[in-house]
C-alpha atoms as one frame of an Amber mdcrd trajectory, in Angstrom:
protein
   5.347 -13.886   3.541   3.653 -12.931   0.119   1.038 -10.951   1.115  -0.492
  -8.997  -1.756  -3.011  -5.639  -1.048  -5.806  -7.039  -3.937  -8.374  -9.014
  -2.010  -9.519 -12.452  -1.216 -12.211 -14.764  -0.736 -12.735 -17.628  -0.233
 -15.836 -20.303  -0.229 -15.667 -21.009   3.728 -13.629 -24.187   4.043 -16.146
 -25.363   6.024 -19.249 -26.098   3.867 -18.192 -27.797   1.390 -18.292 -27.697
  -2.603 -19.776 -30.809  -4.542 -21.194 -30.528  -7.953 -24.206 -32.144  -8.679
 -23.881 -32.883 -12.844 -21.359 -31.834 -14.448 -22.815 -28.698 -15.354 -24.113
 -28.105 -11.711 -22.921 -27.933  -7.855 -23.637 -26.682  -4.538 -21.792 -24.754
  -1.591 -23.722 -26.828   2.051 -24.890 -30.175   2.370 -27.286 -29.554   5.546
 -28.588 -26.987   4.037 -27.728 -26.095   1.004 -26.261 -22.722   0.761 -25.957
 -21.628  -2.853 -26.477 -23.638  -6.083 -24.167 -23.422  -9.247 -26.341 -23.954
 -12.437 -24.869 -23.776 -16.098 -21.726 -24.331 -14.583 -19.564 -23.622 -18.375
 -15.514 -24.095 -17.694 -14.522 -20.931 -16.810 -16.894 -20.515 -13.620 -16.163
 -24.067 -12.688 -12.691 -23.261 -12.647 -13.529 -20.177 -11.498 -15.795 -22.419
  -8.266 -12.557 -24.585  -7.924 -10.233 -21.157  -6.883 -12.652 -19.779  -4.660
 -12.278 -23.209  -3.272  -8.648 -22.408  -2.005  -9.108 -19.092  -1.882  -8.251
 -16.620  -3.919  -8.317 -13.178  -5.227 -10.618 -10.995  -6.839  -8.693 -10.418
  -9.361  -7.297 -13.388 -10.024 -10.983 -13.955 -10.509 -11.392 -10.889 -12.636
  -8.683 -12.448 -14.868 -10.636 -15.582 -15.110 -14.034 -15.281 -15.995 -14.309
 -10.561 -17.429 -14.775  -7.892 -14.285 -18.710  -8.315 -14.307 -19.321 -12.067
 -14.057 -16.442 -12.114 -11.172 -18.875  -9.627  -9.883 -21.649 -11.933 -10.392
 -19.850 -15.452  -8.812 -19.060 -13.430  -5.779 -22.503 -12.111  -5.055 -24.837
 -15.614  -5.707 -22.225 -17.377  -3.520 -23.325 -14.867  -0.859 -23.018 -15.895
   2.688 -20.693 -19.170   1.428 -17.698 -17.126   0.775 -15.990 -15.120   3.441
 -12.928 -12.383   3.100  -9.710 -14.039   4.110  -7.086 -11.523   5.578  -4.237
 -14.605   5.532  -3.912 -15.139   1.455  -2.432 -18.552   0.659   1.729 -18.662
  -0.650   1.660 -17.566  -4.178   1.887 -19.253  -7.399   4.639 -17.725  -9.172
   6.201 -17.797 -13.176   9.814 -18.629 -13.399  10.104 -16.676 -17.205  13.125
 -16.646 -19.268  15.827 -19.088 -20.890  18.317 -18.062 -18.897  20.317 -20.886
 -17.702  19.617 -20.222 -14.194  16.070 -20.070 -14.414  14.934 -22.912 -13.331
  18.089 -23.141  -9.942  15.680 -19.450  -8.781  12.571 -21.862  -9.680  13.715
 -24.200  -6.900  15.424 -21.689  -4.458  11.748 -20.045  -4.834   9.611 -23.403
  -4.811   9.950 -23.589  -0.829   8.059 -20.474  -0.623   4.797 -20.348  -2.540
   2.484 -22.489  -3.615   3.617 -23.624  -6.454   5.705 -22.517  -9.729   6.016
 -22.747 -13.469   8.990 -22.431 -15.213   7.814 -21.050 -19.034  10.568 -19.727
 -21.159   8.904 -16.874 -22.216   4.854 -15.677 -21.469   3.300 -16.753 -24.100
   4.389 -20.172 -23.116   1.599 -20.196 -20.015  -1.050 -19.160 -18.900  -0.569
 -16.118 -16.923  -4.403 -16.314 -14.882  -3.187 -19.410 -13.334  -0.612 -16.816
 -11.281  -0.458 -14.465  -8.568   3.005 -13.275  -9.211   5.387 -13.654 -12.379
   9.285 -13.926 -12.447  10.682 -12.502 -15.174  14.473 -13.988 -15.624  16.451
 -12.335 -18.604  20.560 -10.716 -19.376  20.524  -7.282 -19.804  17.716  -6.375
 -20.463  13.177  -7.552 -19.564  11.279  -8.331 -22.738   8.256  -5.980 -23.412
   6.593  -9.523 -24.829   7.193 -10.491 -21.738   5.881  -8.183 -19.731   3.244
  -7.010 -21.607   0.206  -9.441 -20.826   0.545  -9.006 -16.520   0.829  -5.501
 -16.904  -2.852  -5.632 -18.817  -4.496  -8.438 -16.668  -2.753  -6.858 -13.697
  -0.535  -9.833 -11.928   2.644  -8.977 -10.199   5.639  -9.086 -11.716   9.052
  -8.485 -11.277  12.495  -8.629 -13.385  16.010 -10.056 -11.696  18.556  -8.968
 -15.248  21.879 -10.090 -15.376  24.430  -8.234 -16.557  27.765  -9.067 -17.587
  28.777  -7.620 -13.476  25.650  -9.035 -11.027  22.347  -8.963 -11.220  19.911
  -6.474 -10.189  16.217  -7.624  -9.279  13.131  -4.881  -8.665  11.020  -3.354
  -9.085   8.211  -5.618  -8.263   5.213  -4.223 -10.635   1.839  -3.478  -9.158
   0.075  -3.232 -12.144  -1.693   0.421 -11.156  -0.440   1.129  -8.346   3.514
   1.652  -9.263   5.877   1.946 -11.689   6.280  -0.286 -14.280   9.151  -1.903
 -16.203   8.294   0.627 -18.949   8.810   3.448 -16.172  12.252   2.178 -15.280
  13.773   2.154 -19.426  12.351   5.367 -19.569  14.029   7.108 -16.508  17.628
   5.535 -17.799  17.108   6.865 -20.924  16.246   9.933 -19.533  19.975   9.230
 -17.156  21.597   7.768 -20.753  19.865   8.389 -24.075  21.781   6.379 -25.118
  20.402   3.582 -23.406  17.600   3.808 -26.656  20.008   2.470 -29.181  21.861
  -0.304 -27.012  19.173  -1.790 -24.784  18.016  -2.934 -28.714  21.786  -4.636
 -29.301  22.300  -6.874 -25.662  18.319  -7.737 -26.207  19.496 -11.716 -26.998
  22.868 -11.959 -25.683  22.876 -13.719 -22.743  25.050 -12.665 -19.379  26.540
 -15.702 -17.370  25.368 -16.378 -13.438  26.537 -18.560 -11.089  24.814 -20.182
  -8.862  25.397 -17.960  -5.415  24.595 -15.252  -7.592  21.260 -16.664  -8.871
  20.007 -18.121  -5.145  20.937 -14.013  -3.762  18.961 -13.523  -6.332  16.038
 -15.067  -6.071  16.396 -14.801  -2.065  16.218 -10.688  -3.234  13.318 -11.391
  -5.043  11.664 -13.222  -2.384  12.198  -9.923   0.380  10.733  -7.941  -2.134
   7.672  -9.332  -2.421   6.712  -6.835   0.649   9.555  -4.716   0.240   8.498
  -0.566  -0.353   6.964  -0.176  -3.878   9.461   0.399  -6.415  13.012  -1.202
  -4.469  15.042  -1.951  -6.849  18.346  -4.031  -4.818  21.583  -4.252  -7.421
  24.094  -7.364  -6.310  27.114  -7.788  -7.264  27.958 -10.338  -8.666  31.700
 -11.028  -7.243  30.461  -9.561  -3.563  26.738 -10.103  -3.294  27.578  -6.415
  -2.302  23.581  -4.118  -2.659  23.018  -1.050  -3.901  18.673  -0.213  -3.605
  16.251   2.463  -5.572  14.028   3.505  -6.407  11.203   3.612  -9.607   8.386
   6.047  -9.624   6.199   6.430 -12.253   6.975   8.112 -15.305   5.392  11.022
 -16.998   5.579   9.441 -20.496   4.922   6.135 -20.457   0.818   5.308 -20.268
   0.881   2.463 -17.585  -1.926   3.891 -15.152  -4.726   3.848 -18.087  -3.815
   0.443 -19.081  -7.294  -1.041 -19.191  -7.783  -3.659 -17.479  -8.844  -7.513
 -17.660 -11.769  -7.584 -20.280 -14.744  -8.775 -18.426
């Protein structure tokens, strides 16, 4: 089951949210608990998220930290924290030929899956977690927007011998993919020269390997921080490693979503 360290909030399901006009709404009928006036598009979207139940991180991504806090305070007693968040909305990003199959496998365990060939093709604030599917290396252009918006993301990287899944990046709390790359350079200084040469190449993968990779991804959503699983493409044997923050990476000092 999906668990997040983020705080989840929801307008009490027993309290209906109804629209008075195209730009005003109220929570509650008899009595009216709170009114929302001068509602712009972003706030309307945030209210829709609150009806379903969402994380405070996602609200901040939609509205900015200050406006998010103000909206939650304005909701008053209509709002409740929930310890049982909804299943995650997952973005599966990447051009790999098994991306579609991975998305299909993940769909059974989440509230919704959307495929995108790149991060730029989706709105990152629509999702709770991103799965970045690639060959050999992960493009920083696909990983950085999730990091900047404090949205968890996890790579599936296919190689000629199998697949590497993880680590799950929880921005501000765990090692990022930049930390992973810097650690790899520490082990093999030639990696910084090798990586650009395989960027854009495609590693073939069987449906069986992609299925194992997708199921492993689901298990890592609740696993120990920094855990990475290396899958053998023929035997599906597993090897586990742990990633940690790298002293030369600045991921812990990145600013959060702007207001």
